[in-house]
Amino acid sequence: MSSAMPGRRSLSGARVMLYAVLCVFAVIYLTPLYVMLTTSFKSLEEIHQGNMLALPEQWTVTPWLDAWSGACIGLECNGVHGYFFNSISIVVPAVLISGLLGAFNGYVLTKWRFRGHKIVFGLILFSCFIPFQIVLLPMARVLGILQVANSTTGLVLVHVVYGIGFTTLFFRNFYESFPNELVRAAQLDGAGFFTLFFRILLPSSIPIIVVTVIWQFTNVWNDFLFGVSFSSGDSAPITVALNNLVNSSTGVKAYNVNMAAAMIAAVPTLIVYVLAGKYFLRGLMSGSVKG
Amino acid sequence: MSFLHINNIKKRFGDTTVLKGIDIAIEKGDFLVLVGPSGCGKSTLLNMIAGLDSISEGELLLNGERINELHPARRDIAMVFQSYALYPSMTVAGNIGFGLEMRKVPKAQRREAIQKVARMLQIESLLDRKPGQLSGGQRQRVAMGRALVRDPQLFLFDEPLSNLDAKLRVDMRTEIKQLHQRLNTTIVYVTHDQIEAMTLATRIAVMRAGELQQLGTPQEVYDDPSNLFVAGFMGSPSMNLLRADIVRHEGVLHARVRKRNEDVLMLPIERDAEALAGWEGREVILGIRPEAITDPASAHHDGRIFEAELEVELVEPTGADMYVVTHLGGREINARMRPGTDISAGTPTRFAFDVSRMVAFDPDSEARIRHT
Ligand SMILES: Nc1ncnc2c1ncn2[C@@H]1O[C@H](COP(=O)(O)OP(=O)(O)OP(=O)(O)O)[C@@H](O)[C@H]1O
Ligand SMILES: [Mg+2]
């Protein structure tokens, strides 16, 4: 039986090669993560012994506690936790507002079309192709005028403005294929502009909401350039704090603390991927419209 | 004053005129069926009545009141869509009750109304399900429930049964007819299906390319088509249309039809004789329904029967009937005969023509030739 199966035979040939190559790449890809994790649980003495790939002989969480609330960034020695919450207070409103605005844009651009809707969409889309560097100076000026420079509010604004292009693109393309008959049925039932959006379209938008949240969350959370340009001191996001932590350590470099801080900075995006992925349900629309 | 009056309504999309002045008036309790080839503007007309498309020109009156500018939600009209358009995120009960909820009907009252409609449509056990968990027929019922629960003045149906399989379609057709009779509602219904149109309608409007061809009862449209298009469109299998010359023979007006072998068949003119007298010596197009050509034994003898012998080309038994194809006036002609009749292809057979059901058309204008 076994020798006659073509699937079996190919497994012993090219397939083994393929898996081997994939495994090699996976190891290459995961090694830095492994080093980071193990280093963050080692003491400095152990690190100085030089065996980077070894597991910790003496597991310790002190570097993590230090990174969270003791390490010195600039002049203050309170760890990264304040900046972590800065990032949270930037990313949550930025994702919510840009997502909601994008959803509204998509809704209007597909279901309440007006003369010139294509041009408007084209212009919004164009904003996706503007490099960060180009907007730095004008944005600094605008933040200054609005008196939100060097604050998390200012960064929220920057990320909302920058994100709208993408969120609009996502939602417009999603709503483009949302059946117009559903909209018409709801209108006959007496639903107005907002009811239609919140009761009919939005509950059917979970797949695209998930995509938008993942996209926006990772972009905003991982942003360094805007953060370093438009914030200072206490209002900096964690990416900037991490950079300052690594660069400002005087004397010996506390690799274990740096690694722990980097892990802390990476955890929220990982959580978003894991949680949101679970809700990434396909075929949610099945059954509403036939044919 | 009619209940729904579509008064010279036009629809333009940019430069193209999709509806070129439609005039239809129906009474309360009427079941109006719109039929016509794809793209003739049936859905557009329905959407205009619902208020989902704007009216370019003309007037729409419901109950004597102009509703051109009235918002769809305030027209007191419910619509059942071809795709059913059920809200995917709501349960069946939520779907049915949504219109009432939007009209701020209190919750208890709403629940009662939903129950009542669900009982009527036998979908009580499905109320907590989502549309995705329903079969096609069940979705169709929910879509109807959503319309019924609002108890509107007017129902609009856009090909509601076209997504169902043949058996279910027949069942639902019967149910819709019963519903109409029981509730005495006024309905405008679009369909492609001949039988649906004939069985459901109290009035049929035949449309072509944005123009109304004929409005009448199903029997009128079937027996008395106002032009060649209606004659050919209504009925399945369709009416036989053949070339004939109008001649006077022994003092009586006849339609002279060529047989295959250069012989001629003389069919006496019974209907519209006055109008056809003016066509003497000219060619017309003659229309005869398949069931008006039979075997002599099963001919209706209350009509005026004329018998002739013709050669059979093909026999198509369908079970209930037997369609016999012969050749006349340069065309293949379908005759409906009693099943089990001993007829085979290639043999000369006697055909009985009910000439009292024969109609004639102007070959150029395609209009019916009749007394005006
Ligand atoms: N938004 C639009 N812009 C331009 N033309 C349109 C628009 N909507 C419909 N039409 C045209 O109007 C005509 C009538 O369309 P409609 O949908 O009313 O046809 P229908 O009779 O319902 O056809 P079917 O039987 O296929 O459903 C078609 O030729 C169609 O191309
Ligand atoms: Mg249509």
XYZ file of C-alpha atoms and ligand atoms in Angstrom:
695
model
C 0.000 0.000 0.000
C 2.637 2.448 1.031
C 4.933 2.095 -1.938
C 2.061 2.454 -4.380
C 0.976 5.823 -3.036
C 2.367 8.692 -5.066
C 2.066 11.020 -2.068
C 4.394 8.788 -0.093
C 7.006 8.587 -2.755
C 7.269 12.346 -3.254
C 7.579 12.813 0.494
C 10.824 10.930 0.472
C 12.198 13.054 -2.343
C 11.734 16.732 -3.031
C 9.388 17.225 -0.101
C 11.993 16.364 2.480
C 14.303 18.894 0.875
C 11.582 21.486 0.939
C 10.828 20.952 4.608
C 14.506 20.985 5.438
C 14.983 24.332 3.728
C 11.909 25.739 5.446
C 13.169 24.574 8.817
C 16.523 26.208 8.241
C 14.866 29.512 7.443
C 12.563 29.227 10.424
C 15.540 28.689 12.704
C 17.381 31.654 11.210
C 14.270 33.740 11.684
C 13.616 32.639 15.254
C 17.183 32.745 16.569
C 17.196 36.477 17.407
C 13.950 36.050 19.317
C 15.431 33.132 21.193
C 18.533 35.089 22.070
C 16.476 38.047 23.217
C 14.274 35.925 25.441
C 17.078 33.945 27.031
C 19.280 36.996 27.507
C 16.458 38.838 29.238
C 16.337 36.111 31.896
C 20.073 36.029 32.527
C 22.114 38.019 34.972
C 24.757 40.396 33.599
C 27.609 38.196 34.831
C 26.232 35.270 32.956
C 25.902 37.344 29.794
C 29.523 38.437 30.114
C 30.611 34.814 30.031
C 29.791 35.150 26.366
C 27.741 32.077 25.523
C 24.873 33.803 23.727
C 22.937 30.695 22.738
C 22.979 28.960 26.104
C 19.926 28.793 28.310
C 20.194 30.795 31.552
C 21.919 28.847 34.317
C 20.157 30.956 36.886
C 16.767 32.191 35.740
C 15.995 35.712 36.948
C 13.151 38.161 36.344
C 15.063 41.125 37.734
C 15.886 42.489 34.246
C 12.159 42.531 33.407
C 11.255 44.335 36.645
C 14.120 46.713 36.035
C 13.037 47.407 32.476
C 9.459 47.980 33.592
C 10.057 50.347 36.474
C 13.709 50.911 37.327
C 15.906 51.454 34.323
C 17.206 54.932 33.651
C 15.992 56.715 30.548
C 17.608 60.085 30.240
C 17.704 61.462 33.759
C 14.818 59.572 35.282
C 15.026 56.006 36.447
C 11.432 54.760 36.306
C 11.719 52.172 33.523
C 9.598 52.070 30.407
C 6.179 51.631 31.973
C 5.205 55.285 31.639
C 6.070 55.236 27.964
C 4.258 51.964 27.529
C 1.081 53.659 28.719
C 1.870 56.628 26.490
C 1.873 54.272 23.553
C -1.401 52.724 24.710
C -2.992 56.133 25.010
C -1.807 56.968 21.500
C -2.626 53.718 19.792
C -6.134 53.157 21.168
C -7.692 56.465 20.123
C -5.648 56.569 16.909
C -6.884 53.139 15.831
C -10.474 53.815 16.879
C -10.741 57.224 15.268
C -8.935 56.395 12.037
C -10.859 53.133 11.758
C -14.214 54.780 12.298
C -13.452 57.600 9.890
C -12.230 55.116 7.304
C -15.387 53.074 7.711
C -17.516 56.173 7.276
C -15.553 57.207 4.217
C -15.936 53.761 2.708
C -19.650 53.800 3.460
C -20.251 57.175 1.845
C -17.979 56.460 -1.117
C -19.902 53.315 -1.989
C -23.465 53.727 -0.756
C -24.041 57.480 -0.896
C -22.208 58.295 -4.057
C -21.965 61.882 -5.119
C -20.597 63.584 -8.196
C -16.826 63.272 -8.153
C -16.684 60.413 -5.646
C -13.980 58.752 -7.701
C -11.734 61.801 -7.552
C -12.196 62.082 -3.795
C -11.306 58.435 -3.353
C -8.306 58.874 -5.633
C -7.032 61.741 -3.525
C -7.514 59.826 -0.285
C -5.758 56.863 -1.822
C -2.897 59.117 -2.891
C -2.166 59.871 0.757
C -1.128 56.239 1.186
C 1.818 56.842 -1.095
C 3.198 59.918 0.633
C 6.412 58.996 2.486
C 6.640 59.859 6.183
C 9.594 62.182 5.701
C 7.686 64.547 3.435
C 5.023 65.374 5.991
C 7.398 65.905 8.934
C 7.920 69.640 8.595
C 4.377 70.677 7.625
C 3.021 68.443 10.342
C 5.285 70.023 12.955
C 3.949 73.405 11.925
C 0.329 72.270 12.110
C 0.822 70.704 15.534
C 2.379 73.932 16.694
C -0.561 75.968 15.462
C -3.006 73.584 17.101
C -0.920 73.713 20.289
C -0.693 69.942 20.578
C 3.016 69.652 19.831
C 4.967 67.378 22.178
C 1.837 65.692 23.491
C 0.252 62.312 22.970
C -2.816 64.121 21.599
C -0.626 65.502 18.841
C 0.637 62.031 17.988
C -2.922 60.703 17.929
C -3.783 63.398 15.410
C -0.754 62.580 13.274
C -1.546 58.887 13.190
C -5.231 59.462 12.490
C -4.455 61.730 9.566
C -1.844 59.369 8.229
C -4.015 56.293 8.737
C -7.209 57.529 7.096
C -5.916 56.799 3.605
C -5.391 53.143 4.424
C -8.527 52.622 6.474
C -10.630 54.289 3.763
C -9.082 52.039 1.161
C -9.838 48.925 3.209
C -13.446 49.819 3.973
C -14.281 51.199 0.549
C -13.163 48.032 -1.157
C -15.054 45.948 1.363
C -18.289 47.924 1.075
C -18.004 48.003 -2.691
C -19.094 44.372 -2.686
C -21.661 44.837 0.065
C -25.033 44.215 -1.631
C -26.896 47.383 -2.499
C -30.195 45.565 -2.141
C -29.547 45.290 1.595
C -29.120 49.038 1.786
C -32.291 49.565 -0.189
C -34.239 47.134 1.951
C -33.120 48.931 5.082
C -34.058 52.278 3.615
C -37.548 50.997 2.890
C -37.677 49.706 6.446
C -37.012 53.250 7.574
C -33.331 53.202 8.451
C -31.572 56.553 8.066
C -27.960 57.361 7.280
C -26.491 56.450 10.668
C -28.840 53.584 11.506
C -27.989 52.003 8.199
C -24.305 52.273 8.936
C -24.330 51.117 12.543
C -27.037 48.468 12.323
C -26.644 47.008 8.844
C -23.137 47.598 7.499
C -20.925 47.696 10.557
C -22.066 44.376 12.092
C -21.186 42.696 8.805
C -17.763 44.304 8.659
C -15.899 42.225 11.234
C -13.353 40.769 8.777
C -12.345 44.195 7.516
C -12.425 45.702 11.007
C -9.939 43.044 12.086
C -7.689 43.755 9.126
C -7.842 47.474 9.834
C -7.135 47.073 13.534
C -4.144 44.815 12.937
C -2.763 47.151 10.294
C -3.282 50.362 12.196
C -2.261 48.961 15.562
C 1.055 47.621 14.320
C 1.804 50.739 12.335
C 1.034 53.137 15.146
C 2.608 51.050 17.861
C 5.799 50.453 15.936
C 6.121 54.018 14.708
C 9.416 55.632 15.625
C 9.848 58.541 13.233
C 6.694 60.457 14.146
C 7.208 59.620 17.799
C 10.759 60.895 17.901
C 9.868 64.001 15.869
C 6.707 65.140 17.602
C 7.206 64.175 21.216
C 9.668 64.921 23.923
C 10.423 63.681 27.396
C 7.325 62.397 29.142
C 5.087 62.195 26.095
C 7.335 59.852 24.098
C 5.973 56.506 22.940
C 7.686 53.290 23.957
C 9.652 52.916 20.710
C 11.392 56.218 21.416
C 11.900 55.312 25.072
C 13.439 52.010 24.067
C 15.888 53.811 21.837
C 16.751 56.248 24.621
C 17.133 53.434 27.124
C 19.593 51.569 24.943
C 21.541 54.708 24.088
C 21.543 56.483 27.421
C 22.848 53.693 29.634
C 26.040 54.927 31.134
C 28.862 52.582 31.991
C 28.149 48.911 31.364
C 25.452 48.044 28.887
C 22.639 46.162 30.633
C 21.842 43.835 27.754
C 19.395 41.812 29.790
C 17.358 44.925 30.694
C 17.462 46.157 27.107
C 16.211 42.822 25.822
C 13.419 42.726 28.376
C 12.369 46.264 27.455
C 12.350 45.335 23.757
C 10.175 42.323 24.546
C 7.804 44.510 26.514
C 7.575 46.837 23.539
C 6.786 43.945 21.216
C 4.191 42.149 23.307
C 1.075 44.244 22.467
C 1.407 43.726 18.714
C 1.799 40.001 19.304
C -1.333 39.992 21.443
C -3.283 41.842 18.772
C -2.271 39.288 16.157
C -3.251 36.372 18.317
C -6.563 37.798 19.542
C -7.701 39.459 16.333
C -6.741 36.475 14.232
C -9.228 34.437 16.187
C -12.052 36.732 15.121
C -10.993 36.758 11.538
C -14.045 34.917 10.361
C -14.606 34.454 6.726
C -17.939 34.019 5.053
C -19.744 36.172 7.563
C -21.905 37.515 4.789
C -23.094 34.131 3.621
C -26.834 33.809 3.714
C -27.828 37.426 3.382
C -27.964 37.423 -0.365
C -28.245 34.508 -2.689
C -26.827 34.169 -6.181
C -59.765 57.494 -8.828
C -57.486 54.501 -9.000
C -55.418 53.277 -6.076
C -52.012 53.329 -7.741
C -51.630 55.591 -10.706
C -48.410 55.598 -12.697
C -48.897 58.641 -14.838
C -46.631 58.984 -17.883
C -43.530 58.136 -15.905
C -40.128 58.438 -17.495
C -36.682 57.489 -16.315
C -33.425 58.719 -17.704
C -29.951 57.599 -16.703
C -27.767 60.302 -18.187
C -28.508 60.347 -21.896
C -30.320 57.033 -22.112
C -34.043 56.944 -21.538
C -34.845 53.681 -19.823
C -38.581 54.251 -19.329
C -40.323 56.199 -22.054
C -43.598 57.208 -20.474
C -45.383 54.427 -18.621
C -49.111 54.730 -17.885
C -50.639 52.196 -15.552
C -53.537 52.470 -13.148
C -54.669 49.722 -10.788
C -57.325 49.439 -8.112
C -57.050 48.432 -4.479
C -56.701 44.664 -4.223
C -55.266 44.320 -7.713
C -52.338 42.041 -8.409
C -50.347 43.721 -11.158
C -47.672 41.631 -12.815
C -44.973 43.343 -14.866
C -43.480 41.125 -17.549
C -41.067 41.806 -20.357
C -37.652 40.820 -21.641
C -34.550 41.396 -19.570
C -33.512 45.033 -19.419
C -36.906 46.447 -20.396
C -37.121 48.475 -17.190
C -39.293 46.404 -14.861
C -36.997 46.679 -11.851
C -36.446 50.336 -12.563
C -40.179 50.980 -12.503
C -40.539 49.017 -9.271
C -37.688 50.928 -7.652
C -39.298 54.183 -8.673
C -42.562 53.169 -7.050
C -40.622 52.260 -3.914
C -38.774 55.554 -3.997
C -35.350 53.966 -4.384
C -34.864 55.541 -7.816
C -35.843 59.105 -8.588
C -38.565 59.842 -11.124
C -37.259 61.826 -14.105
C -40.646 62.861 -15.371
C -44.303 62.084 -14.730
C -46.357 61.564 -11.644
C -46.809 58.747 -9.170
C -50.072 58.734 -7.245
C -50.877 56.389 -4.381
C -54.381 56.649 -3.042
C -54.839 59.914 -4.922
C -51.762 61.454 -3.350
C -48.642 62.467 -5.247
C -45.703 60.558 -3.768
C -42.920 61.471 -6.225
C -40.925 63.297 -3.601
C -41.895 61.235 -0.567
C -39.013 59.415 1.149
C -39.128 55.623 0.640
C -39.621 54.986 4.337
C -42.696 57.213 4.390
C -44.485 55.768 1.386
C -46.050 52.872 3.291
C -44.747 50.456 0.673
C -42.890 47.191 1.348
C -40.684 45.373 -1.091
C -39.457 41.808 -1.452
C -36.161 41.653 -3.297
C -34.977 38.994 -5.678
C -31.953 38.327 -3.493
C -34.175 38.516 -0.359
C -31.761 41.080 1.107
C -31.969 39.732 4.647
C -29.784 41.540 7.179
C -27.007 39.018 7.800
C -26.198 40.060 11.347
C -29.765 39.911 12.650
C -31.891 36.934 13.570
C -35.030 36.109 11.624
C -37.090 37.860 14.285
C -34.782 40.859 14.092
C -35.122 40.944 10.337
C -38.895 40.824 10.417
C -39.144 43.343 13.221
C -36.595 45.843 11.933
C -39.104 47.942 10.034
C -41.351 48.154 13.071
C -38.404 48.995 15.287
C -37.491 51.854 12.959
C -41.075 53.061 13.233
C -40.733 53.032 17.008
C -43.352 50.376 17.604
C -43.125 49.293 21.274
C -41.292 46.063 21.910
C -44.211 43.998 23.175
C -46.376 44.962 20.254
C -43.521 44.245 17.917
C -43.026 40.772 19.302
C -46.706 40.044 18.862
C -46.683 41.193 15.254
C -43.602 39.094 14.492
C -45.245 36.039 16.041
C -48.393 36.533 14.022
C -46.562 36.804 10.720
C -44.252 33.919 11.592
C -47.275 31.748 12.309
C -48.882 32.737 9.029
C -45.731 31.836 7.078
C -44.904 28.808 9.242
C -41.473 30.022 10.241
C -42.065 30.234 14.001
C -39.350 27.695 14.737
C -36.781 29.728 12.805
C -37.157 33.052 14.601
C -33.859 32.791 16.482
C -31.758 31.745 13.511
C -29.522 33.907 11.384
C -30.215 34.144 7.627
C -27.061 32.144 6.927
C -28.636 29.140 8.609
C -31.728 29.058 6.400
C -32.569 27.310 3.148
C -33.542 29.275 0.048
C -37.242 28.717 0.581
C -37.022 29.709 4.232
C -35.181 32.893 3.364
C -37.868 33.681 0.855
C -40.493 33.338 3.570
C -38.565 35.574 5.927
C -38.293 38.193 3.198
C -42.049 38.014 2.738
C -42.564 38.171 6.476
C -40.537 41.336 6.645
C -42.867 42.913 4.109
C -46.092 41.519 5.569
C -45.426 42.544 9.158
C -45.610 46.214 8.278
C -49.063 45.830 6.755
C -48.286 48.390 4.048
C -50.651 49.859 1.490
C -48.696 48.365 -1.373
C -46.398 45.376 -1.827
C -43.656 45.246 -4.415
C -42.078 41.941 -5.455
C -39.061 41.827 -7.754
C -38.774 38.279 -9.096
C -39.192 36.815 -5.623
C -39.258 33.190 -6.697
C -36.545 33.137 -9.317
C -33.931 31.744 -6.941
C -36.013 28.759 -5.882
C -36.093 25.326 -7.456
C -39.030 24.401 -9.662
C -41.067 22.532 -7.058
C -40.690 25.144 -4.348
C -41.486 27.846 -6.843
C -44.857 26.289 -7.574
C -45.620 25.930 -3.856
C -44.673 29.495 -3.063
C -46.649 30.739 -6.029
C -49.757 29.119 -4.630
C -49.026 30.581 -1.220
C -48.579 34.071 -2.564
C -51.856 33.779 -4.400
C -53.628 32.584 -1.260
C -52.031 35.360 0.740
C -53.217 37.909 -1.756
C -56.741 36.594 -1.686
C -56.859 36.290 2.093
C -55.373 39.671 2.924
C -56.765 41.468 -0.115
C -53.520 43.350 -0.533
C -52.430 45.362 -3.535
C -49.345 43.947 -5.183
C -47.002 44.911 -8.003
C -44.983 41.881 -9.004
C -42.161 41.448 -11.508
C -41.500 38.076 -13.059
C -40.001 36.327 -16.042
C -42.190 33.318 -15.566
C -45.196 33.064 -17.916
C -47.139 30.808 -15.617
C -46.513 32.977 -12.585
C -47.785 35.947 -14.521
C -50.899 34.186 -15.756
C -51.834 32.509 -12.495
C -51.146 35.344 -10.082
C -52.157 38.477 -11.920
C -55.431 40.283 -11.962
C -53.739 42.599 -14.428
C -50.688 42.076 -16.559
C -48.524 44.840 -17.954
C -46.299 43.726 -20.812
C -43.273 45.950 -21.292
C -40.623 46.190 -23.952
C -37.622 48.514 -24.108
C -39.095 50.979 -21.649
C -42.519 51.088 -23.230
C -45.796 49.612 -22.104
C -47.076 47.255 -24.784
C -50.342 46.176 -23.233
C -52.168 46.344 -19.940
C -55.050 44.016 -19.278
C -56.345 40.965 -17.477
C -54.353 37.793 -18.093
C -57.077 36.487 -20.386
C -57.176 39.709 -22.387
C -53.436 39.765 -22.838
C -53.447 36.119 -23.820
C -56.433 36.049 -26.147
C -56.393 39.568 -27.422
C -52.774 40.689 -27.767
C -52.475 44.253 -28.942
C -49.401 43.654 -31.071
C -47.032 41.077 -32.438
C -44.621 41.418 -29.520
C -47.219 40.649 -26.859
C -48.552 37.784 -28.950
C -45.118 36.230 -29.217
C -44.056 36.978 -25.648
C -47.030 35.652 -23.728
C -47.747 31.958 -23.696
C -45.543 28.908 -23.696
C -45.162 27.366 -26.193
C -45.629 30.642 -27.946
C -48.272 31.627 -30.445
C -47.791 30.447 -34.035
C -47.103 33.446 -36.242
C -47.282 32.878 -39.988
C -47.562 34.890 -43.175
C -50.914 34.904 -44.926
C -52.685 36.817 -47.688
C -56.124 38.243 -47.131
C -58.344 37.246 -50.044
C -62.032 37.054 -50.800
C -63.110 33.576 -51.776
C -66.679 32.787 -52.717
C -67.735 36.081 -51.143
C -66.130 35.269 -47.763
C -62.905 36.812 -46.440
C -60.150 34.208 -46.085
C -56.573 34.035 -44.975
C -54.619 32.199 -47.627
C -51.666 30.281 -46.229
C -49.077 28.409 -48.219
C -48.465 24.803 -47.403
C -45.084 23.224 -47.919
C -45.963 21.711 -51.296
C -47.056 25.004 -52.938
C -50.673 24.144 -52.194
C -52.659 26.685 -50.273
C -54.835 26.441 -47.230
C -57.848 28.779 -47.022
C -58.810 29.699 -43.480
C -62.061 31.664 -43.202
C -61.780 34.939 -41.302
C -63.983 34.950 -38.264
C -62.528 37.576 -35.987
C -61.887 41.270 -36.747
C -63.476 40.690 -40.174
C -64.462 44.338 -40.607
C -60.956 45.603 -40.020
C -59.428 42.869 -42.167
C -61.722 43.677 -45.073
C -59.496 46.690 -45.663
C -56.524 44.356 -46.033
C -57.891 42.425 -48.962
C -55.100 41.542 -51.365
C -52.370 42.292 -48.848
C -50.161 40.223 -46.643
C -50.677 39.995 -42.883
C -49.163 37.997 -40.054
C -51.588 35.498 -38.685
C -51.477 34.422 -35.051
C -52.875 31.102 -33.866
C -52.254 29.614 -30.419
C -51.054 25.992 -30.396
C -54.151 24.938 -28.477
C -56.343 26.401 -31.243
C -54.926 23.784 -33.626
C -55.887 20.288 -32.517
C -56.926 16.898 -33.692
C -60.554 16.995 -34.902
C -61.811 14.786 -32.075
C -60.684 17.091 -29.280
C -61.594 20.392 -30.968
C -63.867 22.725 -29.029
C -67.006 22.795 -31.035
C -68.212 26.057 -29.544
C -65.520 27.723 -31.671
C -65.625 27.800 -35.447
C -63.667 24.757 -36.558
C -62.024 24.412 -39.911
C -60.318 21.153 -40.778
C -57.391 20.557 -43.119
C -54.977 17.782 -43.883
C -51.291 18.547 -43.349
C -48.110 16.551 -43.158
C -46.681 15.985 -39.689
C -42.984 16.784 -39.274
C -42.353 16.024 -35.644
C -44.223 14.725 -32.606
C -43.295 15.918 -29.095
C -45.187 14.219 -26.287
C -44.974 16.057 -22.932
C -47.168 13.709 -20.956
C -50.122 15.988 -20.481
C -50.213 16.998 -24.133
C -48.731 16.081 -27.420
C -47.258 18.858 -29.525
C -47.336 18.155 -33.219
C -45.158 20.185 -35.560
C -46.145 20.851 -39.146
C -45.208 23.369 -41.808
C -47.401 26.279 -42.848
C -46.881 29.775 -44.254
C -43.132 29.261 -44.396
C -42.948 28.472 -40.700
C -42.987 25.530 -38.354
C -46.332 25.366 -36.647
C -47.054 23.882 -33.249
C -50.353 22.145 -32.663
C -51.541 20.786 -29.331
C -53.209 17.426 -29.532
C -54.603 14.863 -27.182
C -51.882 12.528 -25.869
C -52.089 8.999 -27.114
C -53.380 10.069 -30.498
C -51.928 7.789 -33.078
C -49.843 10.250 -35.063
C -46.380 9.784 -36.437
C -43.989 11.982 -38.341
C -44.201 11.960 -42.129
C -47.849 11.031 -42.369
C -50.651 13.326 -43.508
C -52.991 14.063 -40.625
C -56.163 16.051 -40.156
C -55.751 19.256 -38.143
C -58.669 21.230 -36.728
C -58.199 25.028 -36.726
C -60.339 27.067 -34.352
C -60.564 30.076 -36.651
C -62.579 32.072 -34.106
C -59.360 32.404 -32.077
C -57.219 33.583 -34.954
C -55.735 37.092 -34.813
C -53.920 39.143 -37.458
C -51.124 41.715 -37.340
C -49.800 44.410 -39.624
C -46.422 43.081 -40.824
C -44.872 46.557 -40.910
C -46.109 48.263 -37.759
C -46.588 44.923 -35.944
C -49.844 46.301 -34.531
C -52.914 44.157 -34.211
C -55.418 44.548 -37.033
C -58.754 45.021 -35.371
C -61.775 47.196 -35.230
C -60.996 50.396 -33.395
N -27.910 53.053 -12.778
C -28.108 52.846 -14.087
N -27.444 53.575 -15.016
C -27.650 53.375 -16.339
N -28.486 52.468 -16.837
C -29.183 51.718 -15.985
C -29.033 51.855 -14.556
N -29.849 50.965 -13.966
C -30.470 50.301 -14.959
N -30.068 50.748 -16.155
C -30.549 50.268 -17.462
O -31.947 50.343 -17.467
C -32.499 49.283 -18.192
C -33.598 48.643 -17.387
O -33.043 48.002 -16.291
P -33.915 47.144 -15.288
O -33.037 46.652 -14.233
O -35.097 47.937 -14.886
O -34.361 45.951 -16.233
P -35.323 44.733 -15.878
O -36.491 44.838 -16.767
O -35.569 44.663 -14.426
O -34.428 43.528 -16.343
P -34.279 42.074 -15.679
O -35.471 41.332 -16.137
O -33.029 41.563 -16.289
O -34.202 42.246 -14.199
C -31.358 48.364 -18.542
O -31.070 48.523 -19.899
C -30.224 48.830 -17.690
O -29.016 48.690 -18.365
Mg -34.944 43.308 -12.824
